[in-house]
GROMACS .gro file of C-alpha atoms in nm:
model
  414
    1MET     CA    1  -1.392  -0.456   1.414
    2ALA     CA    2  -1.470  -0.625   1.184
    3LYS     CA    3  -1.229  -0.851   0.951
    4PRO     CA    4  -1.192  -0.819   0.583
    5LYS     CA    5  -1.278  -1.107   0.315
    6LEU     CA    6  -1.046  -1.010   0.072
    7ALA     CA    7  -0.748  -0.799   0.147
    8LEU     CA    8  -0.415  -0.724  -0.047
    9ILE     CA    9  -0.088  -0.828   0.150
   10PRO     CA   10   0.238  -0.673   0.052
   11ALA     CA   11   0.456  -1.040  -0.034
   12ALA     CA   12   0.794  -1.036  -0.112
   13GLN     CA   13   0.845  -0.912  -0.500
   14GLY     CA   14   0.733  -1.135  -0.704
   15THR     CA   15   0.419  -1.338  -0.558
   16LYS     CA   16   0.128  -1.365  -0.632
   17LEU     CA   17  -0.056  -1.029  -0.628
   18TYR     CA   18  -0.307  -0.998  -0.346
   19SER     CA   19  -0.481  -1.328  -0.137
   20VAL     CA   20  -0.767  -1.398  -0.004
   21LEU     CA   21  -0.885  -1.417   0.388
   22PRO     CA   22  -0.901  -1.703   0.467
   23SER     CA   23  -0.655  -1.788   0.207
   24ASP     CA   24  -0.788  -2.027  -0.070
   25GLY     CA   25  -0.619  -1.883  -0.389
   26VAL     CA   26  -0.982  -1.724  -0.558
   27GLY     CA   27  -0.828  -1.407  -0.425
   28ASP     CA   28  -0.518  -1.361  -0.636
   29PHE     CA   29  -0.552  -1.131  -0.936
   30THR     CA   30  -0.433  -1.262  -1.270
   31PHE     CA   31  -0.183  -0.955  -1.328
   32ALA     CA   32  -0.016  -0.929  -1.610
   33ARG     CA   33   0.296  -0.720  -1.762
   34GLY     CA   34   0.484  -0.875  -2.076
   35SER     CA   35   0.790  -0.626  -2.076
   36VAL     CA   36   1.054  -0.540  -1.764
   37ALA     CA   37   0.997  -0.235  -1.582
   38THR     CA   38   1.198  -0.118  -1.318
   39ARG     CA   39   1.087  -0.009  -0.935
   40ILE     CA   40   1.223   0.112  -0.594
   41ASN     CA   41   1.398  -0.193  -0.378
   42ALA     CA   42   1.339  -0.148  -0.030
   43GLN     CA   43   1.742  -0.034  -0.038
   44GLY     CA   44   1.584   0.320  -0.233
   45LEU     CA   45   1.775   0.153  -0.546
   46ILE     CA   46   1.603   0.128  -0.904
   47GLU     CA   47   1.641  -0.211  -1.051
   48ASN     CA   48   1.453  -0.422  -1.261
   49VAL     CA   49   1.169  -0.653  -1.214
   50ALA     CA   50   1.099  -0.932  -1.528
   51SER     CA   51   0.827  -0.927  -1.681
   52GLY     CA   52   0.459  -1.126  -1.538
   53GLN     CA   53   0.609  -1.011  -1.162
   54SER     CA   54   0.436  -0.720  -0.998
   55ARG     CA   55   0.592  -0.444  -0.877
   56LEU     CA   56   0.608  -0.352  -0.538
   57ASP     CA   57   0.781  -0.005  -0.541
   58TYR     CA   58   0.915   0.122  -0.172
   59PRO     CA   59   0.839   0.528  -0.139
   60LEU     CA   60   1.138   0.779  -0.106
   61ILE     CA   61   1.104   1.087   0.185
   62ASP     CA   62   1.367   1.343   0.147
   63GLY     CA   63   1.594   1.046  -0.053
   64VAL     CA   64   1.572   0.747   0.212
   65GLN     CA   65   1.320   0.475   0.163
   66LYS     CA   66   1.040   0.490   0.445
   67GLY     CA   67   0.640   0.401   0.443
   68CYS     CA   68   0.508   0.065   0.348
   69PRO     CA   69   0.526  -0.043  -0.043
   70HIS     CA   70   0.263   0.020  -0.281
   71HIS     CA   71   0.200  -0.185  -0.535
   72ILE     CA   72   0.233  -0.048  -0.923
   73LEU     CA   73   0.037  -0.013  -1.205
   74GLU     CA   74   0.089   0.179  -1.520
   75PRO     CA   75   0.023   0.218  -1.896
   76ALA     CA   76   0.258   0.120  -2.157
   77ARG     CA   77   0.513   0.405  -2.247
   78THR     CA   78   0.787   0.387  -2.444
   79ASN     CA   79   1.146   0.605  -2.342
   80LEU     CA   80   1.263   0.712  -2.713
   81ILE     CA   81   1.580   0.786  -2.592
   82PRO     CA   82   1.781   0.489  -2.778
   83TYR     CA   83   2.101   0.514  -2.506
   84SER     CA   84   1.962   0.674  -2.154
   85GLU     CA   85   2.280   0.532  -1.962
   86ASP     CA   86   2.543   0.621  -2.243
   87PHE     CA   87   2.581   0.991  -2.312
   88SER     CA   88   2.949   0.939  -2.467
   89ASN     CA   89   2.731   0.801  -2.796
   90ALA     CA   90   2.735   0.920  -3.162
   91ALA     CA   91   2.385   0.935  -3.061
   92TRP     CA   92   2.341   1.161  -2.835
   93GLY     CA   93   2.520   1.543  -3.002
   94LYS     CA   94   2.789   1.740  -2.847
   95GLN     CA   95   2.847   2.100  -2.846
   96GLU     CA   96   3.172   2.241  -2.637
   97ILE     CA   97   3.040   1.993  -2.405
   98THR     CA   98   3.306   1.659  -2.313
   99ILE     CA   99   3.196   1.312  -2.136
  100SER     CA  100   3.354   1.149  -1.850
  101GLN     CA  101   3.198   0.811  -1.832
  102ASN     CA  102   3.084   0.556  -1.541
  103VAL     CA  103   3.239   0.837  -1.295
  104ALA     CA  104   2.967   0.821  -0.992
  105ILE     CA  105   2.713   0.530  -0.863
  106SER     CA  106   2.349   0.655  -1.030
  107PRO     CA  107   2.091   0.550  -0.868
  108ASP     CA  108   2.071   0.207  -0.893
  109GLY     CA  109   2.338   0.181  -0.672
  110THR     CA  110   2.614   0.103  -0.916
  111LEU     CA  111   2.911   0.268  -1.145
  112ASN     CA  112   2.768   0.402  -1.411
  113ALA     CA  113   2.699   0.753  -1.436
  114ASP     CA  114   2.851   1.002  -1.636
  115LYS     CA  115   2.960   1.348  -1.554
  116ILE     CA  116   2.856   1.638  -1.869
  117ILE     CA  117   3.182   1.929  -1.829
  118PRO     CA  118   3.095   2.236  -2.023
  119SER     CA  119   3.418   2.335  -2.164
  120ILE     CA  120   3.635   2.669  -2.110
  121VAL     CA  121   3.499   2.895  -2.455
  122SER     CA  122   3.278   3.133  -2.432
  123THR     CA  123   2.907   3.022  -2.556
  124THR     CA  124   2.662   2.779  -2.499
  125HIS     CA  125   2.721   2.425  -2.389
  126GLN     CA  126   2.443   2.180  -2.425
  127ILE     CA  127   2.419   1.790  -2.554
  128TYR     CA  128   2.096   1.697  -2.773
  129ASP     CA  129   1.946   1.341  -2.916
  130LEU     CA  130   2.078   1.403  -3.249
  131GLY     CA  131   1.804   1.099  -3.430
  132LEU     CA  132   1.491   1.161  -3.236
  133VAL     CA  133   1.173   1.338  -3.418
  134VAL     CA  134   0.846   1.377  -3.194
  135SER     CA  135   0.608   1.704  -3.201
  136GLN     CA  136   0.380   1.628  -2.955
  137THR     CA  137   0.360   1.628  -2.555
  138CYS     CA  138   0.588   1.467  -2.411
  139ALA     CA  139   0.727   1.399  -2.003
  140THR     CA  140   1.127   1.442  -2.044
  141SER     CA  141   1.320   1.376  -1.751
  142ILE     CA  142   1.747   1.230  -1.632
  143PHE     CA  143   1.862   1.171  -1.325
  144ALA     CA  144   2.129   1.445  -1.201
  145LYS     CA  145   2.366   1.569  -0.947
  146ALA     CA  146   2.578   1.867  -0.912
  147ASP     CA  147   2.958   1.840  -0.947
  148GLY     CA  148   3.045   2.212  -0.940
  149VAL     CA  149   2.788   2.307  -1.162
  150ASN     CA  150   2.485   2.353  -1.019
  151THR     CA  151   2.230   2.421  -1.275
  152PHE     CA  152   2.088   2.282  -1.605
  153GLU     CA  153   1.817   2.297  -1.848
  154ILE     CA  154   1.579   2.049  -2.019
  155LEU     CA  155   1.425   2.257  -2.320
  156ASP     CA  156   1.273   2.209  -2.699
  157GLY     CA  157   1.464   2.018  -2.894
  158SER     CA  158   1.426   2.226  -3.227
  159SER     CA  159   1.294   2.618  -3.053
  160ALA     CA  160   1.488   2.558  -2.732
  161SER     CA  161   1.173   2.767  -2.572
  162ASN     CA  162   0.976   2.532  -2.370
  163GLY     CA  163   1.115   2.355  -2.089
  164VAL     CA  164   1.256   2.375  -1.723
  165ALA     CA  165   1.547   2.498  -1.513
  166PHE     CA  166   1.686   2.284  -1.283
  167ASP     CA  167   1.917   2.381  -1.006
  168LEU     CA  168   2.045   2.084  -0.784
  169SER     CA  169   2.160   2.267  -0.506
  170ASN     CA  170   1.860   2.367  -0.344
  171GLY     CA  171   1.605   2.132  -0.538
  172THR     CA  172   1.503   2.411  -0.720
  173PHE     CA  173   1.272   2.505  -1.055
  174THR     CA  174   1.197   2.730  -1.385
  175ASN     CA  175   0.939   2.671  -1.580
  176LYS     CA  176   1.022   2.844  -1.922
  177GLY     CA  177   0.759   2.830  -2.211
  178SER     CA  178   0.515   2.565  -2.228
  179GLY     CA  179   0.725   2.358  -1.979
  180ILE     CA  180   0.577   2.212  -1.642
  181GLY     CA  181   0.861   2.064  -1.423
  182SER     CA  182   0.869   1.888  -1.041
  183MET     CA  183   1.189   1.751  -0.931
  184GLU     CA  184   1.201   1.391  -0.709
  185TYR     CA  185   1.479   1.338  -0.456
  186TYR     CA  186   1.640   0.960  -0.458
  187GLY     CA  187   1.891   1.100  -0.194
  188ASN     CA  188   2.287   1.144  -0.180
  189GLY     CA  189   2.294   1.427  -0.446
  190TRP     CA  190   2.057   1.263  -0.728
  191TYR     CA  191   1.716   1.409  -0.840
  192ARG     CA  192   1.466   1.317  -1.088
  193CYS     CA  193   1.449   1.593  -1.303
  194ILE     CA  194   1.126   1.650  -1.475
  195SER     CA  195   0.936   1.859  -1.777
  196VAL     CA  196   0.648   1.799  -1.952
  197ALA     CA  197   0.625   2.005  -2.270
  198ALA     CA  198   0.531   2.036  -2.604
  199THR     CA  199   0.858   1.894  -2.761
  200THR     CA  200   1.050   1.789  -3.061
  201GLY     CA  201   1.366   1.623  -2.906
  202PHE     CA  202   1.575   1.599  -2.592
  203ARG     CA  203   1.833   1.879  -2.545
  204ILE     CA  204   2.024   1.946  -2.203
  205TYR     CA  205   2.219   2.275  -2.217
  206CYS     CA  206   2.478   2.326  -1.898
  207PRO     CA  207   2.465   2.508  -1.708
  208SER     CA  208   2.145   2.752  -1.886
  209SER     CA  209   2.066   2.842  -2.206
  210ALA     CA  210   2.115   3.208  -2.136
  211GLY     CA  211   2.379   3.373  -2.316
  212THR     CA  212   2.713   3.313  -2.372
  213VAL     CA  213   2.919   3.089  -2.072
  214SER     CA  214   3.253   3.003  -1.988
  215GLY     CA  215   3.260   2.671  -1.795
  216ASP     CA  216   3.648   2.616  -1.613
  217GLY     CA  217   3.733   2.244  -1.799
  218THR     CA  218   3.623   1.991  -1.449
  219SER     CA  219   3.286   2.085  -1.302
  220GLY     CA  220   2.986   1.969  -1.422
  221VAL     CA  221   2.673   1.768  -1.338
  222TYR     CA  222   2.641   1.383  -1.351
  223ILE     CA  223   2.354   1.283  -1.538
  224TRP     CA  224   2.202   0.894  -1.593
  225GLY     CA  225   1.883   0.746  -1.679
  226ALA     CA  226   1.722   0.974  -1.974
  227MET     CA  227   1.423   0.957  -2.076
  228LEU     CA  228   1.081   1.111  -2.316
  229GLU     CA  229   0.803   0.982  -2.310
  230ALA     CA  230   0.498   1.035  -2.508
  231GLY     CA  231   0.225   1.194  -2.235
  232SER     CA  232   0.081   1.454  -2.015
  233TYR     CA  233   0.272   1.301  -1.687
  234PRO     CA  234   0.643   1.055  -1.638
  235THR     CA  235   0.618   0.704  -1.518
  236SER     CA  236   0.849   0.467  -1.405
  237TYR     CA  237   1.231   0.473  -1.514
  238ILE     CA  238   1.252   0.242  -1.895
  239PRO     CA  239   1.698   0.194  -1.927
  240THR     CA  240   1.744   0.152  -2.306
  241SER     CA  241   2.073   0.059  -2.469
  242GLY     CA  242   2.085   0.124  -2.817
  243THR     CA  243   1.676   0.195  -2.921
  244ALA     CA  244   1.433   0.303  -2.807
  245VAL     CA  245   1.228   0.040  -2.587
  246THR     CA  246   0.833  -0.001  -2.494
  247ARG     CA  247   0.704  -0.089  -2.125
  248SER     CA  248   0.405  -0.317  -2.179
  249ALA     CA  249   0.047  -0.190  -1.985
  250GLU     CA  250  -0.012  -0.415  -1.671
  251THR     CA  251  -0.351  -0.529  -1.554
  252ALA     CA  252  -0.446  -0.678  -1.269
  253THR     CA  253  -0.797  -0.794  -1.268
  254GLY     CA  254  -1.028  -1.141  -1.116
  255ALA     CA  255  -1.002  -1.163  -0.779
  256GLY     CA  256  -1.249  -1.341  -0.599
  257ASN     CA  257  -1.567  -1.559  -0.698
  258ALA     CA  258  -1.887  -1.578  -0.657
  259SER     CA  259  -1.850  -1.675  -0.327
  260THR     CA  260  -1.664  -1.390  -0.192
  261PHE     CA  261  -1.887  -1.106  -0.240
  262ASN     CA  262  -2.273  -1.054  -0.114
  263ASP     CA  263  -2.497  -0.911  -0.331
  264SER     CA  264  -2.719  -0.744  -0.092
  265GLU     CA  265  -2.433  -0.561   0.156
  266GLY     CA  266  -2.086  -0.486   0.164
  267VAL     CA  267  -1.757  -0.220   0.168
  268LEU     CA  268  -1.468  -0.176  -0.045
  269MET     CA  269  -1.167   0.039   0.080
  270ALA     CA  270  -0.866   0.103  -0.095
  271GLU     CA  271  -0.564   0.314   0.010
  272ILE     CA  272  -0.439   0.455  -0.367
  273SER     CA  273  -0.345   0.707  -0.573
  274ARG     CA  274  -0.295   0.758  -0.889
  275GLN     CA  275  -0.008   0.941  -1.112
  276ASP     CA  276   0.060   1.316  -1.072
  277GLY     CA  277  -0.126   1.512  -1.360
  278SER     CA  278  -0.309   1.213  -1.467
  279VAL     CA  279  -0.619   1.346  -1.597
  280SER     CA  280  -0.733   1.026  -1.753
  281THR     CA  281  -1.073   0.760  -1.583
  282THR     CA  282  -0.898   0.521  -1.380
  283SER     CA  283  -1.097   0.230  -1.203
  284TRP     CA  284  -1.179  -0.004  -0.935
  285SER     CA  285  -1.446  -0.225  -0.892
  286ILE     CA  286  -1.694  -0.559  -0.757
  287ASN     CA  287  -1.888  -0.678  -1.087
  288ASN     CA  288  -1.961  -0.953  -1.258
  289GLY     CA  289  -1.759  -0.902  -1.631
  290ALA     CA  290  -1.975  -0.666  -1.709
  291ILE     CA  291  -2.099  -0.314  -1.591
  292ALA     CA  292  -2.478  -0.365  -1.593
  293ASN     CA  293  -2.430  -0.478  -1.246
  294SER     CA  294  -2.145  -0.328  -1.078
  295VAL     CA  295  -1.946  -0.109  -0.787
  296ASN     CA  296  -1.743   0.092  -0.930
  297VAL     CA  297  -1.470   0.402  -0.737
  298TYR     CA  298  -1.265   0.583  -1.012
  299TYR     CA  299  -1.045   0.931  -1.052
  300TYR     CA  300  -1.231   1.115  -1.326
  301GLY     CA  301  -1.086   1.465  -1.475
  302THR     CA  302  -0.843   1.645  -1.248
  303ASN     CA  303  -0.900   1.605  -0.858
  304THR     CA  304  -1.204   1.419  -0.900
  305LEU     CA  305  -1.313   1.097  -0.675
  306TYR     CA  306  -1.626   0.917  -0.825
  307PHE     CA  307  -1.856   0.617  -0.670
  308ASP     CA  308  -2.136   0.460  -0.963
  309ILE     CA  309  -2.370   0.149  -0.840
  310PHE     CA  310  -2.536  -0.032  -1.118
  311SER     CA  311  -2.834  -0.258  -1.051
  312GLY     CA  312  -3.142  -0.353  -1.168
  313VAL     CA  313  -3.294  -0.107  -0.921
  314ALA     CA  314  -3.150   0.239  -1.012
  315THR     CA  315  -2.757   0.388  -1.048
  316VAL     CA  316  -2.648   0.562  -0.805
  317SER     CA  317  -2.326   0.755  -0.815
  318GLY     CA  318  -2.200   1.065  -0.597
  319ASN     CA  319  -1.836   1.309  -0.648
  320ILE     CA  320  -1.635   1.486  -0.456
  321ASN     CA  321  -1.267   1.665  -0.512
  322ILE     CA  322  -0.970   1.511  -0.395
  323ASP     CA  323  -0.603   1.531  -0.467
  324THR     CA  324  -0.581   1.208  -0.672
  325SER     CA  325  -0.193   1.181  -0.611
  326ASN     CA  326  -0.213   1.164  -0.244
  327SER     CA  327  -0.227   0.793  -0.108
  328ASN     CA  328  -0.595   0.882  -0.001
  329LYS     CA  329  -0.814   0.538   0.162
  330ILE     CA  330  -1.131   0.571   0.029
  331ALA     CA  331  -1.427   0.306   0.171
  332LEU     CA  332  -1.743   0.250   0.002
  333LYS     CA  333  -2.021   0.116   0.229
  334TYR     CA  334  -2.323  -0.081   0.005
  335LYS     CA  335  -2.636  -0.143   0.141
  336SER     CA  336  -3.039  -0.080   0.024
  337GLY     CA  337  -3.068   0.217   0.161
  338ASP     CA  338  -2.769   0.329   0.273
  339ILE     CA  339  -2.502   0.387   0.132
  340SER     CA  340  -2.188   0.636   0.217
  341LEU     CA  341  -1.811   0.745   0.109
  342TYR     CA  342  -1.586   0.793   0.348
  343VAL     CA  343  -1.235   0.941   0.244
  344ASN     CA  344  -0.956   0.990   0.471
  345GLY     CA  345  -1.136   0.917   0.834
  346PHE     CA  346  -1.516   1.114   0.721
  347GLU     CA  347  -1.820   0.999   0.607
  348LEU     CA  348  -1.855   1.282   0.257
  349ILE     CA  349  -2.115   1.140   0.093
  350THR     CA  350  -2.478   0.947   0.166
  351LYS     CA  351  -2.730   0.778  -0.054
  352THR     CA  352  -3.041   0.613   0.026
  353ASN     CA  353  -3.171   0.462  -0.238
  354ALA     CA  354  -3.247   0.138  -0.331
  355ILE     CA  355  -3.004  -0.095  -0.534
  356SER     CA  356  -3.081  -0.454  -0.606
  357LEU     CA  357  -2.742  -0.632  -0.728
  358SER     CA  358  -2.668  -1.019  -0.844
  359GLY     CA  359  -2.441  -1.236  -0.966
  360LEU     CA  360  -2.108  -0.996  -0.818
  361ASN     CA  361  -1.816  -1.221  -0.860
  362ASP     CA  362  -1.500  -1.050  -0.932
  363LEU     CA  363  -1.256  -0.741  -0.789
  364ASP     CA  364  -1.113  -0.590  -1.083
  365PHE     CA  365  -0.867  -0.282  -1.152
  366ASN     CA  366  -1.104  -0.206  -1.445
  367PHE     CA  367  -1.470  -0.031  -1.490
  368GLY     CA  368  -1.595  -0.390  -1.419
  369ALA     CA  369  -1.640  -0.452  -1.795
  370GLY     CA  370  -1.173  -0.464  -1.892
  371ASN     CA  371  -1.240  -0.041  -1.957
  372GLN     CA  372  -1.093   0.239  -1.752
  373PRO     CA  373  -0.852   0.052  -1.618
  374PHE     CA  374  -0.688   0.166  -1.282
  375TYR     CA  375  -0.325   0.339  -1.324
  376GLY     CA  376  -0.158   0.422  -1.014
  377ASN     CA  377  -0.011   0.263  -0.656
  378THR     CA  378  -0.235   0.069  -0.414
  379LYS     CA  379  -0.076   0.030   0.000
  380GLN     CA  380  -0.423  -0.184   0.069
  381LEU     CA  381  -0.714  -0.289  -0.082
  382GLN     CA  382  -1.007  -0.471   0.180
  383TYR     CA  383  -1.377  -0.586   0.067
  384PHE     CA  384  -1.620  -0.662   0.357
  385ASP     CA  385  -1.871  -0.897   0.262
  386SER     CA  386  -2.107  -0.683   0.542
  387ALA     CA  387  -2.193  -0.324   0.549
  388ILE     CA  388  -1.981  -0.243   0.840
  389ALA     CA  389  -2.107   0.024   1.144
  390ASP     CA  390  -1.951   0.420   1.042
  391THR     CA  391  -1.736   0.373   1.345
  392GLN     CA  392  -1.540   0.130   1.160
  393LEU     CA  393  -1.549   0.305   0.826
  394GLU     CA  394  -1.455   0.580   1.031
  395GLN     CA  395  -1.097   0.415   1.179
  396LEU     CA  396  -1.093   0.164   0.840
  397THR     CA  397  -1.004   0.504   0.636
  398SER     CA  398  -0.823   0.714   0.945
  399TRP     CA  399  -0.451   0.775   1.000
  400GLN     CA  400  -0.304   0.626   1.309
  401SER     CA  401  -0.055   0.886   1.406
  402PHE     CA  402   0.044   1.239   1.246
  403THR     CA  403   0.367   1.049   1.140
  404ASP     CA  404   0.142   0.759   0.983
  405MET     CA  405  -0.059   1.017   0.822
  406ALA     CA  406   0.292   1.255   0.720
  407GLU     CA  407   0.452   0.924   0.605
  408GLY     CA  408   0.163   0.825   0.353
  409GLN     CA  409   0.090   1.103   0.183
  410LEU     CA  410   0.483   1.065   0.138
  411TYR     CA  411   0.572   1.474   0.312
  412THR     CA  412   0.848   1.606   0.539
  413ILE     CA  413   0.801   1.616   0.889
  414GLU     CA  414   1.033   1.932   1.009
   0.00000   0.00000   0.00000
């Protein structure tokens, strides 16, 4: 098997993001993020990562950390909830619900989760953010764990017609109105419950918004980490403690130099995914600082993988339908008259067009001129300075075992 000229090395948290092989320093990306952000650490707990440090995020399967970590790159997002962990604060309105503070271990491993307890009065029971004013599609989420009450709903701030009803006993949900739901299991009974909907605020009904019910005064639901962000999909948790907080966008650019890349031939390989539900263009490329001479691979629209090779002779393009939220192994071979795209062990596109590239000197998580930055998760990245054999490309993009494939795709083996 040929050795890569450039490869992702999942090193310790906070170290340089990538290194060239052999290590000479020129392969390191310039990474930037101007704020604190969170990740899931090797123990499966949410923790903060300092401004300017890249994030290694560890996958959870059935609430247990398994498999290799991936690097996160995310766009700027703002958590509009001013008190994401303190539900006793006056910013949260309450209707026939009491709050017990700091009574359970939260997904960050500390005793800081609150409990909402419906009263014995036969009515609707809810908490809601009093000062929140939005009017757009948002991703609303909260971490929740049953303690005697198994159900609750995240609904629109005013009409309460759009949102999702969640069942914490079996990890299921029901969409309501324009709401699109999902649940992510974090272990120890905790779910991140997510509603994407046209909304004007944040409102939680416990146990439901349907009719009038009464609690027993002691049973309820543990909650922690409320978040409301403008956008069509949820991103990593942003904690707040008195005001809205913005996580800055992340960039990774400038790996390699002119001696790293071969203008005549090569292979760009990545094991990569983007955020579920994203429809924006998100790219990675070899280039010379411009699009005119570049080798681009990117996700475009809903579940479509594209490549473009822009050269002095012609532009060569191809695309296939693919689940872009999965961690796919993708390799693009470029050589004049010999171009192919391999995905998950299969050669899916071949081209015989002539190409003529010049001046390749950069590997960036964008489209070659700083636009269409990549946002998602990267498990590995490799660059070969020759058009390696088809058998090697098949091996490079294949899974080593069924277990390897299942964990790579975050599947549950039953």
